[in-house]
Amino acid sequence: MKKETYAAAVKKTLEFFAKANIVLTKEEQNNIEIADFGLNNLDIEGLQIVTYINTDRVCSKEMVLFPNQTCPEHKHPPINNTLGKEETFRCRYGKVYLYVDGEKTENIKGLCPNSFYTVFNEIILNPGEQYTIYPNTLHWFQAGDEGAVVSEFSTSSNDESDIFTNPNIKRIPTIE
Amino acid sequence: MKKETYAAAVKKTLEFFAKANIVLTKEEQNNIEIADFGLNNLDIEGLQIVTYINTDRVCSKEMVLFPNQTCPEHKHPPINNTLGKEETFRCRYGKVYLYVDGEKTENIKGLCPNSFYTVFNEIILNPGEQYTIYPNTLHWFQAGDEGAVVSEFSTSSNDESDIFTNPNIKRIPTIE
């Protein structure tokens, strides 16, 4: 990711947090994670993240999706004799189209960004609504036209071990 | 707790969540937990809680403290071969005076409600600031003059097993 892309995305992310009335410390504002998944197409597939806490047992993040932006399909497998990550997404602002493994929903509302998407059981989250994803469950999610702010409550997060359906994805970004 | 006390506290709690721009579902609004700890003195010692999620592994709550209200001193011991509850408090609105086991702070800002308080290491949380409490650590917390809204991110919550310093406390309330 280019430095300018990163800086512009951080600015936009802070605007969404402000819309959702999420207060961040200066340090958090200076450490926004912009994940483009190595695809170089941030506005289509990407995610913006503030990690509040991530210990061996508990993790909590606040995430921004830009309008119609998608967090690509992935799952959290068991690692090091633990069960794998369990996570609850709670929509704070905007609308989230969430897709999980299970019965395919006909005429889904989201727009599949490419062919690396395989699960289509649709859950729609409006502000105040939430959904829990248990370990090893394929899932992806997309914001509606206004973008979205989503809180995540989970067990320990170890992004490096996530398994993405798209083999071209690199979860940990590099800034040029 | 009397039914009228409960209803009035729920109304006040919803006003604080609105001030902090926290969106709740109707179901959550109808299930606000008002904890008076069996002390019948809610405005002095009490806590208002919405539990978003509480599984075997992860818990997240949104809590309201009325102005100058105190959540009484307690700790989360190991239970059933687990380590005990680890929790992070993140202030979303107002000011929180948090006291944990450790070196006593001189001239604390909070007002000790009675003599059942024994730890005085002071941490002050403004909006966006947070603190993590590890298992088996005595702690209590109090809102400033404006009240407070606090997010909690934690391991599984099992309130019945909390150990309070005040032996008169009953954690699980009864509504008359």
Short mmCIF file of C-alpha atoms in Angstrom, two decimals:
data_model
loop_
_atom_site.label_atom_id
_atom_site.label_comp_id
_atom_site.label_asym_id
_atom_site.label_seq_id
_atom_site.Cartn_x
_atom_site.Cartn_y
_atom_site.Cartn_z
CA MET A 1 0.00 0.00 0.00
CA LYS A 2 1.28 3.46 -0.83
CA LYS A 3 1.83 5.94 1.98
CA GLU A 4 -0.71 8.38 0.44
CA THR A 5 -3.36 5.63 0.18
CA TYR A 6 -2.73 4.80 3.81
CA ALA A 7 -2.97 8.43 4.97
CA ALA A 8 -6.17 9.08 3.00
CA ALA A 9 -7.75 5.90 4.39
CA VAL A 10 -6.87 6.87 7.96
CA LYS A 11 -8.49 10.28 7.48
CA LYS A 12 -11.66 8.68 6.08
CA THR A 13 -11.71 6.09 8.89
CA LEU A 14 -11.58 8.80 11.55
CA GLU A 15 -14.55 10.52 9.87
CA PHE A 16 -16.60 7.32 10.18
CA PHE A 17 -15.66 6.87 13.84
CA ALA A 18 -16.75 10.46 14.44
CA LYS A 19 -20.11 9.80 12.73
CA ALA A 20 -20.63 6.81 15.03
CA ASN A 21 -19.58 8.90 18.06
CA ILE A 22 -16.72 6.53 18.86
CA VAL A 23 -14.09 8.32 20.94
CA LEU A 24 -10.46 7.25 20.40
CA THR A 25 -7.28 8.30 22.15
CA LYS A 26 -4.62 10.17 20.16
CA GLU A 27 -2.49 7.02 20.25
CA GLU A 28 -5.31 4.93 18.77
CA GLN A 29 -5.91 7.56 16.09
CA ASN A 30 -2.24 7.34 15.18
CA ASN A 31 -2.32 3.54 14.96
CA ILE A 32 -5.32 2.82 12.75
CA GLU A 33 -4.76 -0.44 10.88
CA ILE A 34 -5.62 -0.23 7.19
CA ALA A 35 -5.91 -3.77 5.81
CA ASP A 36 -5.91 -4.01 2.03
CA PHE A 37 -5.19 -7.74 2.18
CA GLY A 38 -2.37 -7.22 -0.32
CA LEU A 39 -4.96 -6.77 -3.10
CA ASN A 40 -4.24 -3.07 -3.72
CA ASN A 41 -7.92 -2.30 -4.15
CA LEU A 42 -8.78 -0.95 -0.73
CA ASP A 43 -12.16 0.64 -1.50
CA ILE A 44 -13.44 -2.69 -2.87
CA GLU A 45 -11.79 -5.20 -0.53
CA GLY A 46 -10.40 -3.85 2.71
CA LEU A 47 -11.03 -3.16 6.37
CA GLN A 48 -10.04 -0.43 8.84
CA ILE A 49 -9.37 -1.49 12.42
CA VAL A 50 -8.61 -0.16 15.88
CA THR A 51 -7.62 -2.92 18.30
CA TYR A 52 -8.62 -1.90 21.80
CA ILE A 53 -7.28 -4.98 23.54
CA ASN A 54 -5.84 -8.33 22.48
CA THR A 55 -4.57 -10.63 25.20
CA ASP A 56 -4.18 -14.42 25.31
CA ARG A 57 -7.87 -14.65 26.25
CA VAL A 58 -9.84 -11.63 25.04
CA CYS A 59 -9.84 -9.30 22.06
CA SER A 60 -11.94 -6.27 21.16
CA LYS A 61 -11.74 -4.19 18.01
CA GLU A 62 -13.64 -1.30 16.45
CA MET A 63 -13.86 -1.59 12.67
CA VAL A 64 -14.83 0.70 9.82
CA LEU A 65 -16.06 -0.43 6.41
CA PHE A 66 -16.20 2.25 3.75
CA PRO A 67 -19.38 2.37 1.60
CA ASN A 68 -19.81 -1.02 -0.12
CA GLN A 69 -16.33 -2.14 0.99
CA THR A 70 -15.93 -5.88 1.68
CA CYS A 71 -13.87 -7.78 4.21
CA PRO A 72 -12.90 -10.87 2.18
CA GLU A 73 -14.08 -14.39 2.98
CA HIS A 74 -12.05 -16.19 5.63
CA LYS A 75 -12.21 -18.43 8.67
CA HIS A 76 -10.40 -18.75 11.99
CA PRO A 77 -9.05 -22.29 12.39
CA PRO A 78 -7.98 -23.97 15.63
CA ILE A 79 -4.40 -23.01 16.54
CA ASN A 80 -1.97 -24.25 19.17
CA ASN A 81 -4.52 -26.59 20.76
CA THR A 82 -7.10 -23.82 21.14
CA LEU A 83 -10.52 -23.85 19.49
CA GLY A 84 -9.90 -20.97 17.08
CA LYS A 85 -11.33 -17.49 17.27
CA GLU A 86 -14.97 -16.91 18.25
CA GLU A 87 -16.22 -13.43 17.40
CA THR A 88 -19.34 -11.33 17.78
CA PHE A 89 -19.94 -8.47 15.34
CA ARG A 90 -22.15 -5.65 16.60
CA CYS A 91 -23.21 -2.99 14.12
CA ARG A 92 -22.85 0.53 15.59
CA TYR A 93 -23.47 2.63 12.50
CA GLY A 94 -24.66 2.02 8.93
CA LYS A 95 -25.65 -1.38 7.60
CA VAL A 96 -23.67 -4.63 7.40
CA TYR A 97 -24.34 -7.50 5.01
CA LEU A 98 -22.77 -10.53 6.64
CA TYR A 99 -22.42 -13.91 4.91
CA VAL A 100 -21.66 -17.14 6.72
CA ASP A 101 -21.47 -20.81 5.91
CA GLY A 102 -24.95 -22.37 5.69
CA GLU A 103 -28.03 -22.36 3.53
CA LYS A 104 -27.62 -20.01 0.57
CA THR A 105 -29.87 -16.94 0.67
CA GLU A 106 -31.56 -16.28 -2.68
CA ASN A 107 -31.01 -12.79 -4.13
CA ILE A 108 -28.47 -11.58 -1.61
CA LYS A 109 -28.32 -7.80 -1.06
CA GLY A 110 -24.51 -7.60 -1.09
CA LEU A 111 -22.42 -7.47 -4.25
CA CYS A 112 -19.87 -10.25 -4.53
CA PRO A 113 -16.58 -8.49 -5.46
CA ASN A 114 -15.14 -11.46 -7.41
CA SER A 115 -15.29 -15.25 -7.67
CA PHE A 116 -13.38 -15.95 -4.45
CA TYR A 117 -16.59 -15.99 -2.41
CA THR A 118 -18.31 -19.27 -1.58
CA VAL A 119 -20.70 -18.75 1.37
CA PHE A 120 -23.99 -16.88 1.00
CA ASN A 121 -26.10 -17.34 4.11
CA GLU A 122 -27.10 -13.69 4.59
CA ILE A 123 -27.47 -11.86 7.91
CA ILE A 124 -28.26 -8.14 7.79
CA LEU A 125 -27.12 -6.05 10.75
CA ASN A 126 -28.51 -2.61 11.51
CA PRO A 127 -27.25 -0.45 14.40
CA GLY A 128 -27.66 -2.32 17.68
CA GLU A 129 -27.86 -5.71 15.97
CA GLN A 130 -25.19 -8.40 16.31
CA TYR A 131 -24.21 -11.90 15.27
CA THR A 132 -21.77 -14.43 16.73
CA ILE A 133 -19.46 -16.44 14.47
CA TYR A 134 -17.99 -19.61 15.96
CA PRO A 135 -14.51 -20.95 15.05
CA ASN A 136 -13.73 -22.37 11.65
CA THR A 137 -16.84 -20.85 10.00
CA LEU A 138 -16.26 -19.21 6.63
CA HIS A 139 -17.59 -15.63 6.56
CA TRP A 140 -17.33 -12.30 4.78
CA PHE A 141 -19.04 -8.97 5.24
CA GLN A 142 -19.80 -5.82 3.32
CA ALA A 143 -21.07 -2.35 4.23
CA GLY A 144 -24.12 -0.76 2.68
CA ASP A 145 -24.08 2.56 0.82
CA GLU A 146 -23.36 4.62 3.95
CA GLY A 147 -20.43 2.52 5.16
CA ALA A 148 -20.48 0.91 8.59
CA VAL A 149 -18.88 0.89 12.02
CA VAL A 150 -18.75 -2.52 13.70
CA SER A 151 -17.58 -3.56 17.16
CA GLU A 152 -15.95 -6.95 17.49
CA PHE A 153 -15.89 -8.89 20.77
CA SER A 154 -13.82 -12.06 20.53
CA THR A 155 -11.35 -14.52 21.90
CA SER A 156 -7.66 -13.81 21.24
CA SER A 157 -6.97 -12.57 17.71
CA ASN A 158 -4.12 -13.93 15.65
CA ASP A 159 -4.66 -12.51 12.18
CA GLU A 160 -1.68 -14.32 10.68
CA SER A 161 -3.47 -17.63 11.10
CA ASP A 162 -6.69 -16.61 9.30
CA ILE A 163 -7.46 -18.74 6.25
CA PHE A 164 -8.70 -16.74 3.26
CA THR A 165 -10.54 -18.25 0.31
CA ASN A 166 -8.67 -15.99 -2.12
CA PRO A 167 -5.11 -17.44 -2.33
CA ASN A 168 -3.72 -14.04 -3.41
CA ILE A 169 -4.50 -12.45 -0.05
CA LYS A 170 -1.76 -11.37 2.31
CA ARG A 171 -3.39 -10.44 5.60
CA ILE A 172 -0.49 -8.43 7.03
CA PRO A 173 -0.01 -5.26 4.95
CA THR A 174 3.21 -3.62 3.91
CA ILE A 175 3.45 0.17 3.60
CA GLU A 176 5.72 1.35 0.78
CA MET B 1 -35.71 -3.82 44.79
CA LYS B 2 -39.17 -2.32 44.36
CA LYS B 3 -40.79 -2.44 40.91
CA GLU B 4 -40.98 1.39 40.81
CA THR B 5 -37.29 1.74 41.68
CA TYR B 6 -36.46 -0.71 38.91
CA ALA B 7 -38.61 1.08 36.31
CA ALA B 8 -37.20 4.51 37.20
CA ALA B 9 -33.63 3.18 37.01
CA VAL B 10 -34.26 1.63 33.58
CA LYS B 11 -35.58 4.95 32.28
CA LYS B 12 -32.53 6.81 33.62
CA THR B 13 -30.21 4.15 32.19
CA LEU B 14 -31.67 4.55 28.70
CA GLU B 15 -31.13 8.30 28.93
CA PHE B 16 -27.42 7.73 29.62
CA PHE B 17 -27.08 5.27 26.73
CA ALA B 18 -28.71 7.88 24.48
CA LYS B 19 -26.24 10.55 25.67
CA ALA B 20 -23.38 8.19 24.77
CA ASN B 21 -25.00 7.41 21.39
CA ILE B 22 -25.18 3.70 22.21
CA VAL B 23 -27.87 2.03 20.10
CA LEU B 24 -29.75 -0.88 21.71
CA THR B 25 -32.36 -3.22 20.30
CA LYS B 26 -35.87 -3.14 21.80
CA GLU B 27 -35.16 -6.50 23.41
CA GLU B 28 -32.00 -5.14 25.07
CA GLN B 29 -33.91 -2.06 26.26
CA ASN B 30 -36.49 -4.36 27.84
CA ASN B 31 -33.83 -6.43 29.61
CA ILE B 32 -31.66 -3.83 31.32
CA GLU B 33 -30.11 -5.33 34.47
CA ILE B 34 -30.33 -3.06 37.49
CA ALA B 35 -27.93 -4.33 40.14
CA ASP B 36 -28.43 -2.88 43.61
CA PHE B 37 -26.32 -5.63 45.17
CA GLY B 38 -29.11 -6.23 47.70
CA LEU B 39 -28.13 -2.98 49.48
CA ASN B 40 -31.32 -1.06 48.63
CA ASN B 41 -29.40 2.12 48.02
CA LEU B 42 -29.09 2.07 44.25
CA ASP B 43 -28.00 5.67 43.65
CA ILE B 44 -25.04 5.21 46.01
CA GLU B 45 -24.01 1.60 45.31
CA GLY B 46 -25.31 0.05 42.11
CA LEU B 47 -24.70 -0.64 38.44
CA GLN B 48 -26.83 -0.78 35.29
CA ILE B 49 -25.90 -3.38 32.68
CA VAL B 50 -26.71 -4.59 29.18
CA THR B 51 -25.03 -7.90 28.37
CA TYR B 52 -24.38 -8.08 24.64
CA ILE B 53 -22.87 -11.54 24.65
CA ASN B 54 -21.73 -14.05 27.26
CA THR B 55 -20.51 -17.43 26.04
CA ASP B 56 -18.13 -19.93 27.62
CA ARG B 57 -15.23 -17.90 26.19
CA VAL B 58 -16.18 -14.25 25.63
CA CYS B 59 -18.36 -11.65 27.29
CA SER B 60 -19.16 -8.05 26.44
CA LYS B 61 -21.34 -5.65 28.39
CA GLU B 62 -22.31 -1.99 28.22
CA MET B 63 -22.66 -0.43 31.66
CA VAL B 64 -24.09 2.79 33.05
CA LEU B 65 -23.09 4.41 36.31
CA PHE B 66 -25.36 7.20 37.55
CA PRO B 67 -23.63 10.37 38.81
CA ASN B 68 -21.27 9.44 41.68
CA GLN B 69 -22.71 5.89 41.81
CA THR B 70 -20.26 3.16 42.84
CA CYS B 71 -19.89 -0.45 41.77
CA PRO B 72 -18.81 -2.06 45.06
CA GLU B 73 -15.38 -3.63 45.62
CA HIS B 74 -15.06 -7.20 44.41
CA LYS B 75 -12.82 -9.69 42.60
CA HIS B 76 -13.23 -12.52 40.11
CA PRO B 77 -11.64 -15.69 41.51
CA PRO B 78 -10.63 -18.78 39.54
CA ILE B 79 -13.61 -21.08 38.97
CA ASN B 80 -13.94 -24.60 37.59
CA ASN B 81 -10.25 -24.89 36.71
CA THR B 82 -10.30 -21.61 34.74
CA LEU B 83 -8.23 -18.56 35.58
CA GLY B 84 -11.10 -16.32 36.61
CA LYS B 85 -12.50 -13.35 34.72
CA GLU B 86 -10.21 -10.91 32.93
CA GLU B 87 -11.91 -7.65 32.00
CA THR B 88 -11.14 -4.42 30.20
CA PHE B 89 -13.15 -1.31 31.05
CA ARG B 90 -13.35 1.34 28.33
CA CYS B 91 -14.93 4.67 29.21
CA ARG B 92 -17.36 5.84 26.49
CA TYR B 93 -18.96 8.81 28.25
CA GLY B 94 -18.35 10.78 31.46
CA LYS B 95 -15.55 10.03 33.89
CA VAL B 96 -14.71 6.85 35.80
CA TYR B 97 -12.68 6.65 38.99
CA LEU B 98 -11.36 3.11 39.12
CA TYR B 99 -9.58 1.64 42.15
CA VAL B 100 -7.52 -1.54 42.05
CA ASP B 101 -5.25 -3.46 44.36
CA GLY B 102 -1.78 -1.87 44.52
CA GLU B 103 -0.04 1.20 45.89
CA LYS B 104 -2.52 3.53 47.61
CA THR B 105 -3.06 6.83 45.79
CA GLU B 106 -2.95 9.81 48.17
CA ASN B 107 -6.03 12.07 48.12
CA ILE B 108 -8.19 9.94 45.82
CA LYS B 109 -10.83 11.81 43.80
CA GLY B 110 -13.59 9.26 44.44
CA LEU B 111 -15.71 9.23 47.58
CA CYS B 112 -15.62 5.95 49.47
CA PRO B 113 -19.30 5.09 50.19
CA ASN B 114 -18.58 3.18 53.41
CA SER B 115 -15.90 1.19 55.22
CA PHE B 116 -16.14 -1.92 53.00
CA TYR B 117 -13.50 -0.56 50.60
CA THR B 118 -9.88 -1.61 50.94
CA VAL B 119 -8.03 -0.88 47.65
CA PHE B 120 -7.13 2.64 46.57
CA ASN B 121 -4.76 2.54 43.61
CA GLU B 122 -6.53 5.17 41.47
CA ILE B 123 -6.94 5.08 37.68
CA ILE B 124 -9.00 7.85 36.07
CA LEU B 125 -10.71 7.02 32.78
CA ASN B 126 -11.99 9.68 30.41
CA PRO B 127 -13.85 8.83 27.18
CA GLY B 128 -11.67 6.64 24.96
CA GLU B 129 -9.46 5.53 27.86
CA GLN B 130 -9.41 1.98 29.18
CA TYR B 131 -7.83 -0.31 31.76
CA THR B 132 -7.48 -4.10 32.00
CA ILE B 133 -8.11 -5.93 35.28
CA TYR B 134 -6.65 -9.40 35.55
CA PRO B 135 -8.31 -12.23 37.55
CA ASN B 136 -8.48 -12.18 41.33
CA THR B 137 -7.67 -8.44 41.57
CA LEU B 138 -9.84 -6.47 43.99
CA HIS B 139 -11.41 -3.43 42.30
CA TRP B 140 -14.25 -0.90 42.54
CA PHE B 141 -15.29 2.02 40.40
CA GLN B 142 -17.31 5.20 40.63
CA ALA B 143 -18.67 7.71 38.14
CA GLY B 144 -17.94 11.43 38.29
CA ASP B 145 -20.64 14.10 38.56
CA GLU B 146 -21.98 13.48 35.04
CA GLY B 147 -22.34 9.70 35.39
CA ALA B 148 -20.55 7.36 33.00
CA VAL B 149 -21.02 4.80 30.26
CA VAL B 150 -18.44 2.01 30.23
CA SER B 151 -17.88 -0.86 27.79
CA GLU B 152 -16.59 -4.11 29.23
CA PHE B 153 -14.67 -6.66 27.15
CA SER B 154 -13.96 -9.85 29.08
CA THR B 155 -13.71 -13.58 29.34
CA SER B 156 -16.87 -15.43 30.32
CA SER B 157 -18.86 -13.73 33.07
CA ASN B 158 -20.29 -15.64 36.01
CA ASP B 159 -21.52 -12.96 38.39
CA GLU B 160 -22.63 -15.45 41.05
CA SER B 161 -18.99 -16.31 41.74
CA ASP B 162 -17.79 -12.73 42.30
CA ILE B 163 -16.35 -12.15 45.76
CA PHE B 164 -17.42 -8.86 47.34
CA THR B 165 -15.64 -7.22 50.26
CA ASN B 166 -18.96 -6.20 51.83
CA PRO B 167 -20.46 -9.42 53.28
CA ASN B 168 -23.99 -7.93 53.07
CA ILE B 169 -23.94 -7.89 49.29
CA LYS B 170 -26.16 -10.16 47.25
CA ARG B 171 -25.07 -9.89 43.63
CA ILE B 172 -28.21 -11.32 42.07
CA PRO B 173 -31.12 -8.93 42.68
CA THR B 174 -34.70 -9.77 43.51
CA ILE B 175 -37.56 -7.60 42.26
CA GLU B 176 -40.51 -7.32 44.68
#
